[in-house]
Amino acid sequence: MLDSFISLFTNPGPTSFINFSFLPKYAVYFVQGVEYTLLLSITAVLLAIIPALLLALMRLSKNRLVHGLSGAYIAVFRSTPLLVQLSIIFFGVFGPLIKIPKVQILGFIDISYFIPGVIALALNSSAYVAEIFRAGILAVDAGQMEAARSLGLPQGQAMKLVVLPQAIKNILPALANEVVTMVKESSICMALGMQELMWGAKTVAATTFIPLAPYVLAAVIYFCINFPASKAIEAIERRMRRGDKR
């Protein structure tokens, strides 16, 4: 049994972890998969920022209805699987209600798949980013709002000109972490045929009958994207904390 396990790493046969003989022919699937994954993830988080800020402000509102609506949205999207949300939006909204033409960008990204995927990821991400915004706003000393109001600024302008600029310092590292998280979560789009990195690995595995190495390569690529990004974010956070101590 031990010999069989060791052979997965040493034997260059189809079941080996290190059988990358498919690369010369199928490397393009992984290159395009990385491009698709990054474009999908970054676009989704950027689209999530505006609704997330609105949701965060609604959560901070003293109006019970506004507060409740925001809380309900966040609860629904944080308490249900992303695959379920993606399926409902893809098959329930963009299938029968909204028709998107099959047009390709960059030669391999079909917008009839890409747009529903981005919207589903953005709606899901906005529920998490809203909490990031809310926490960042609450981290600003309450005296800042009081001082702005005492100078005659309306609450909206005080929030826009005084509180939010200070909250951005608290928000940016967490927002960058959300991008890293989204790079991993975007792999769920493979289930609906979107040609991101995991779709590429699955397609290569099915085409070449090499069941392990394509997924190993996909895991290595995800690691090479997310680990350095996470370390860079940690370095930025440490630098910001040093600035606070001064």
Short mmCIF file of C-alpha atoms in Angstrom, two decimals:
data_model
loop_
_atom_site.label_atom_id
_atom_site.label_comp_id
_atom_site.label_asym_id
_atom_site.label_seq_id
_atom_site.Cartn_x
_atom_site.Cartn_y
_atom_site.Cartn_z
CA MET A 1 0.00 0.00 0.00
CA LEU A 2 2.85 2.35 0.88
CA ASP A 3 4.57 1.51 -2.41
CA SER A 4 1.38 2.38 -4.32
CA PHE A 5 1.21 5.75 -2.56
CA ILE A 6 4.89 6.51 -3.25
CA SER A 7 4.44 5.59 -6.91
CA LEU A 8 1.91 8.42 -7.27
CA PHE A 9 4.82 10.82 -6.80
CA THR A 10 7.59 8.87 -8.52
CA ASN A 11 5.95 6.93 -11.33
CA PRO A 12 5.43 9.12 -14.42
CA GLY A 13 2.34 7.11 -15.37
CA PRO A 14 -1.16 8.57 -15.87
CA THR A 15 -2.01 8.51 -12.13
CA SER A 16 1.19 10.25 -11.02
CA PHE A 17 1.07 13.61 -9.29
CA ILE A 18 4.03 14.76 -11.40
CA ASN A 19 2.93 13.62 -14.85
CA PHE A 20 2.88 16.97 -16.63
CA SER A 21 3.30 15.52 -20.12
CA PHE A 22 0.11 17.34 -21.15
CA LEU A 23 1.69 20.78 -20.76
CA PRO A 24 3.19 21.27 -24.24
CA LYS A 25 -0.22 20.77 -25.84
CA TYR A 26 -2.61 22.05 -23.17
CA ALA A 27 -0.69 24.83 -21.38
CA VAL A 28 -2.94 27.37 -23.10
CA TYR A 29 -5.90 26.10 -21.04
CA PHE A 30 -4.10 27.08 -17.83
CA VAL A 31 -2.86 30.42 -19.16
CA GLN A 32 -6.35 31.40 -20.30
CA GLY A 33 -7.78 29.97 -17.08
CA VAL A 34 -5.58 32.26 -14.98
CA GLU A 35 -6.59 35.28 -17.09
CA TYR A 36 -10.28 34.38 -16.80
CA THR A 37 -10.02 33.75 -13.03
CA LEU A 38 -8.23 37.04 -12.30
CA LEU A 39 -10.56 39.06 -14.53
CA LEU A 40 -13.61 37.40 -12.98
CA SER A 41 -12.40 37.90 -9.39
CA ILE A 42 -11.17 41.49 -9.65
CA THR A 43 -14.22 42.63 -11.64
CA ALA A 44 -16.58 40.99 -9.14
CA VAL A 45 -14.98 42.69 -6.12
CA LEU A 46 -14.88 46.08 -7.87
CA LEU A 47 -18.57 45.76 -8.79
CA ALA A 48 -19.34 44.80 -5.19
CA ILE A 49 -17.88 47.99 -3.70
CA ILE A 50 -20.76 50.41 -4.43
CA PRO A 51 -23.63 48.13 -3.29
CA ALA A 52 -21.51 47.06 -0.31
CA LEU A 53 -21.00 50.68 0.78
CA LEU A 54 -24.72 51.31 0.41
CA LEU A 55 -25.52 48.20 2.45
CA ALA A 56 -23.04 49.23 5.15
CA LEU A 57 -24.60 52.70 5.44
CA MET A 58 -28.04 51.09 5.58
CA ARG A 59 -26.84 48.83 8.39
CA LEU A 60 -25.70 51.91 10.31
CA SER A 61 -29.03 53.67 9.74
CA LYS A 62 -31.37 54.23 12.66
CA ASN A 63 -34.34 53.57 10.41
CA ARG A 64 -35.58 50.07 11.28
CA LEU A 65 -36.85 49.28 7.79
CA VAL A 66 -33.62 50.34 6.09
CA HIS A 67 -31.53 48.54 8.71
CA GLY A 68 -33.67 45.41 8.39
CA LEU A 69 -33.52 45.28 4.58
CA SER A 70 -29.75 45.51 4.63
CA GLY A 71 -29.51 42.88 7.36
CA ALA A 72 -31.82 40.53 5.42
CA TYR A 73 -29.74 40.86 2.23
CA ILE A 74 -26.49 40.18 4.08
CA ALA A 75 -28.00 37.25 5.97
CA VAL A 76 -29.37 35.61 2.80
CA PHE A 77 -26.16 35.90 0.79
CA ARG A 78 -23.90 34.89 3.67
CA SER A 79 -26.07 31.94 4.73
CA THR A 80 -26.67 30.24 1.38
CA PRO A 81 -24.13 28.41 -0.83
CA LEU A 82 -22.51 30.42 -3.58
CA LEU A 83 -23.25 27.63 -6.07
CA VAL A 84 -26.98 27.95 -5.32
CA GLN A 85 -26.84 31.73 -5.82
CA LEU A 86 -24.88 31.31 -9.05
CA SER A 87 -27.35 28.73 -10.37
CA ILE A 88 -30.40 30.87 -9.54
CA ILE A 89 -28.90 33.94 -11.23
CA PHE A 90 -27.61 32.01 -14.25
CA PHE A 91 -30.69 29.86 -14.91
CA GLY A 92 -33.43 31.94 -13.29
CA VAL A 93 -32.48 35.48 -14.30
CA PHE A 94 -30.18 35.37 -17.32
CA GLY A 95 -31.85 32.31 -18.81
CA PRO A 96 -35.52 33.27 -19.20
CA LEU A 97 -35.45 37.01 -18.38
CA ILE A 98 -32.25 38.57 -19.68
CA LYS A 99 -30.70 37.41 -22.94
CA ILE A 100 -27.01 38.09 -23.49
CA PRO A 101 -25.55 37.51 -26.96
CA LYS A 102 -22.76 34.96 -27.30
CA VAL A 103 -19.90 37.36 -27.92
CA GLN A 104 -16.30 36.54 -27.03
CA ILE A 105 -13.76 38.96 -25.63
CA LEU A 106 -10.01 38.25 -25.60
CA GLY A 107 -10.83 35.38 -27.92
CA PHE A 108 -12.00 32.92 -25.24
CA ILE A 109 -14.27 34.70 -22.72
CA ASP A 110 -17.95 34.26 -23.63
CA ILE A 111 -19.84 37.22 -22.11
CA SER A 112 -23.08 35.20 -21.98
CA TYR A 113 -21.36 33.18 -19.23
CA PHE A 114 -18.98 35.81 -17.89
CA ILE A 115 -21.57 38.50 -17.06
CA PRO A 116 -23.90 36.24 -15.01
CA GLY A 117 -20.85 34.83 -13.22
CA VAL A 118 -19.49 38.27 -12.36
CA ILE A 119 -22.88 39.51 -11.15
CA ALA A 120 -23.43 36.43 -8.97
CA LEU A 121 -19.97 36.74 -7.44
CA ALA A 122 -20.40 40.51 -6.96
CA LEU A 123 -23.77 40.10 -5.21
CA ASN A 124 -22.26 37.48 -2.92
CA SER A 125 -19.12 39.51 -2.29
CA SER A 126 -21.11 42.67 -1.53
CA ALA A 127 -22.60 40.97 1.54
CA TYR A 128 -19.10 40.37 2.91
CA VAL A 129 -17.61 43.67 1.77
CA ALA A 130 -20.55 45.49 3.41
CA GLU A 131 -19.43 44.12 6.77
CA ILE A 132 -15.87 45.21 5.99
CA PHE A 133 -17.10 48.75 5.29
CA ARG A 134 -19.28 48.77 8.40
CA ALA A 135 -16.41 47.60 10.61
CA GLY A 136 -14.08 50.18 9.06
CA ILE A 137 -16.58 53.00 9.65
CA LEU A 138 -17.22 51.94 13.23
CA ALA A 139 -13.46 51.84 13.86
CA VAL A 140 -13.30 55.62 13.28
CA ASP A 141 -13.66 57.50 16.55
CA ALA A 142 -17.24 58.66 17.06
CA GLY A 143 -15.88 62.08 18.01
CA GLN A 144 -14.91 62.65 14.37
CA MET A 145 -18.56 62.63 13.31
CA GLU A 146 -19.54 64.80 16.26
CA ALA A 147 -16.80 67.31 15.44
CA ALA A 148 -17.88 67.47 11.80
CA ARG A 149 -21.51 67.97 12.77
CA SER A 150 -20.56 70.69 15.25
CA LEU A 151 -18.90 72.56 12.36
CA GLY A 152 -22.22 72.59 10.54
CA LEU A 153 -21.72 69.73 8.10
CA PRO A 154 -24.83 67.63 7.35
CA GLN A 155 -24.54 63.98 8.32
CA GLY A 156 -24.09 62.86 4.70
CA GLN A 157 -21.25 65.28 4.04
CA ALA A 158 -19.65 64.49 7.40
CA MET A 159 -19.67 60.81 6.49
CA LYS A 160 -18.33 61.49 2.98
CA LEU A 161 -15.66 64.08 3.83
CA VAL A 162 -14.55 63.11 7.34
CA VAL A 163 -15.41 59.55 8.33
CA LEU A 164 -15.04 57.58 5.07
CA PRO A 165 -11.54 58.92 4.21
CA GLN A 166 -10.34 57.72 7.61
CA ALA A 167 -12.21 54.43 7.31
CA ILE A 168 -10.47 53.63 4.01
CA LYS A 169 -7.25 52.99 5.92
CA ASN A 170 -9.00 50.24 7.87
CA ILE A 171 -10.87 48.91 4.85
CA LEU A 172 -8.17 48.55 2.18
CA PRO A 173 -6.28 45.52 3.62
CA ALA A 174 -9.53 43.65 4.26
CA LEU A 175 -10.76 44.54 0.77
CA ALA A 176 -7.54 43.18 -0.72
CA ASN A 177 -8.09 39.99 1.27
CA GLU A 178 -11.56 39.73 -0.28
CA VAL A 179 -9.95 39.72 -3.74
CA VAL A 180 -7.70 36.84 -2.64
CA THR A 181 -10.75 34.99 -1.31
CA MET A 182 -12.65 35.65 -4.51
CA VAL A 183 -9.83 34.14 -6.61
CA LYS A 184 -10.47 30.86 -4.80
CA GLU A 185 -14.26 31.11 -4.72
CA SER A 186 -14.46 31.88 -8.45
CA SER A 187 -13.55 28.23 -9.06
CA ILE A 188 -17.22 27.42 -8.39
CA CYS A 189 -18.02 28.95 -11.79
CA MET A 190 -16.46 25.86 -13.36
CA ALA A 191 -19.72 24.02 -12.52
CA LEU A 192 -21.58 26.14 -15.10
CA GLY A 193 -18.95 25.85 -17.82
CA MET A 194 -17.09 29.14 -17.32
CA GLN A 195 -13.58 28.68 -18.65
CA GLU A 196 -11.63 29.69 -15.56
CA LEU A 197 -8.66 27.82 -14.08
CA MET A 198 -10.52 24.86 -12.57
CA TRP A 199 -12.48 24.36 -15.80
CA GLY A 200 -9.17 24.19 -17.64
CA ALA A 201 -7.81 21.60 -15.19
CA LYS A 202 -10.97 19.48 -15.44
CA THR A 203 -11.01 19.65 -19.23
CA VAL A 204 -7.35 18.63 -19.50
CA ALA A 205 -7.86 15.77 -17.03
CA ALA A 206 -10.86 14.48 -18.98
CA THR A 207 -9.18 14.86 -22.38
CA THR A 208 -5.81 13.33 -21.53
CA PHE A 209 -6.99 10.72 -18.99
CA ILE A 210 -4.39 12.08 -16.55
CA PRO A 211 -6.57 12.45 -13.44
CA LEU A 212 -4.27 14.06 -10.87
CA ALA A 213 -1.52 16.22 -12.35
CA PRO A 214 -3.82 18.86 -13.96
CA TYR A 215 -5.44 19.51 -10.58
CA VAL A 216 -2.04 19.58 -8.88
CA LEU A 217 -0.92 22.19 -11.40
CA ALA A 218 -4.11 24.21 -10.78
CA ALA A 219 -3.47 24.07 -7.02
CA VAL A 220 0.12 25.27 -7.53
CA ILE A 221 -1.10 28.17 -9.68
CA TYR A 222 -3.71 29.19 -7.08
CA PHE A 223 -0.99 29.04 -4.43
CA CYS A 224 1.39 31.15 -6.53
CA ILE A 225 -1.33 33.79 -6.92
CA ASN A 226 -2.76 33.85 -3.40
CA PHE A 227 0.21 33.23 -1.11
CA PRO A 228 2.38 36.15 -2.33
CA ALA A 229 -0.72 38.37 -2.41
CA SER A 230 -1.56 37.44 1.19
CA LYS A 231 2.00 38.14 2.34
CA ALA A 232 1.99 41.51 0.54
CA ILE A 233 -1.27 42.42 2.28
CA GLU A 234 0.19 41.42 5.66
CA ALA A 235 3.22 43.65 4.99
CA ILE A 236 0.95 46.58 4.13
CA GLU A 237 -1.07 46.01 7.32
CA ARG A 238 2.12 45.97 9.45
CA ARG A 239 3.28 49.19 7.84
CA MET A 240 -0.07 50.83 8.53
CA ARG A 241 0.08 49.73 12.17
CA ARG A 242 3.57 51.24 12.51
CA GLY A 243 2.16 54.49 11.16
CA ASP A 244 -0.55 54.42 13.82
CA LYS A 245 2.01 53.95 16.61
CA ARG A 246 3.91 57.04 15.53
#
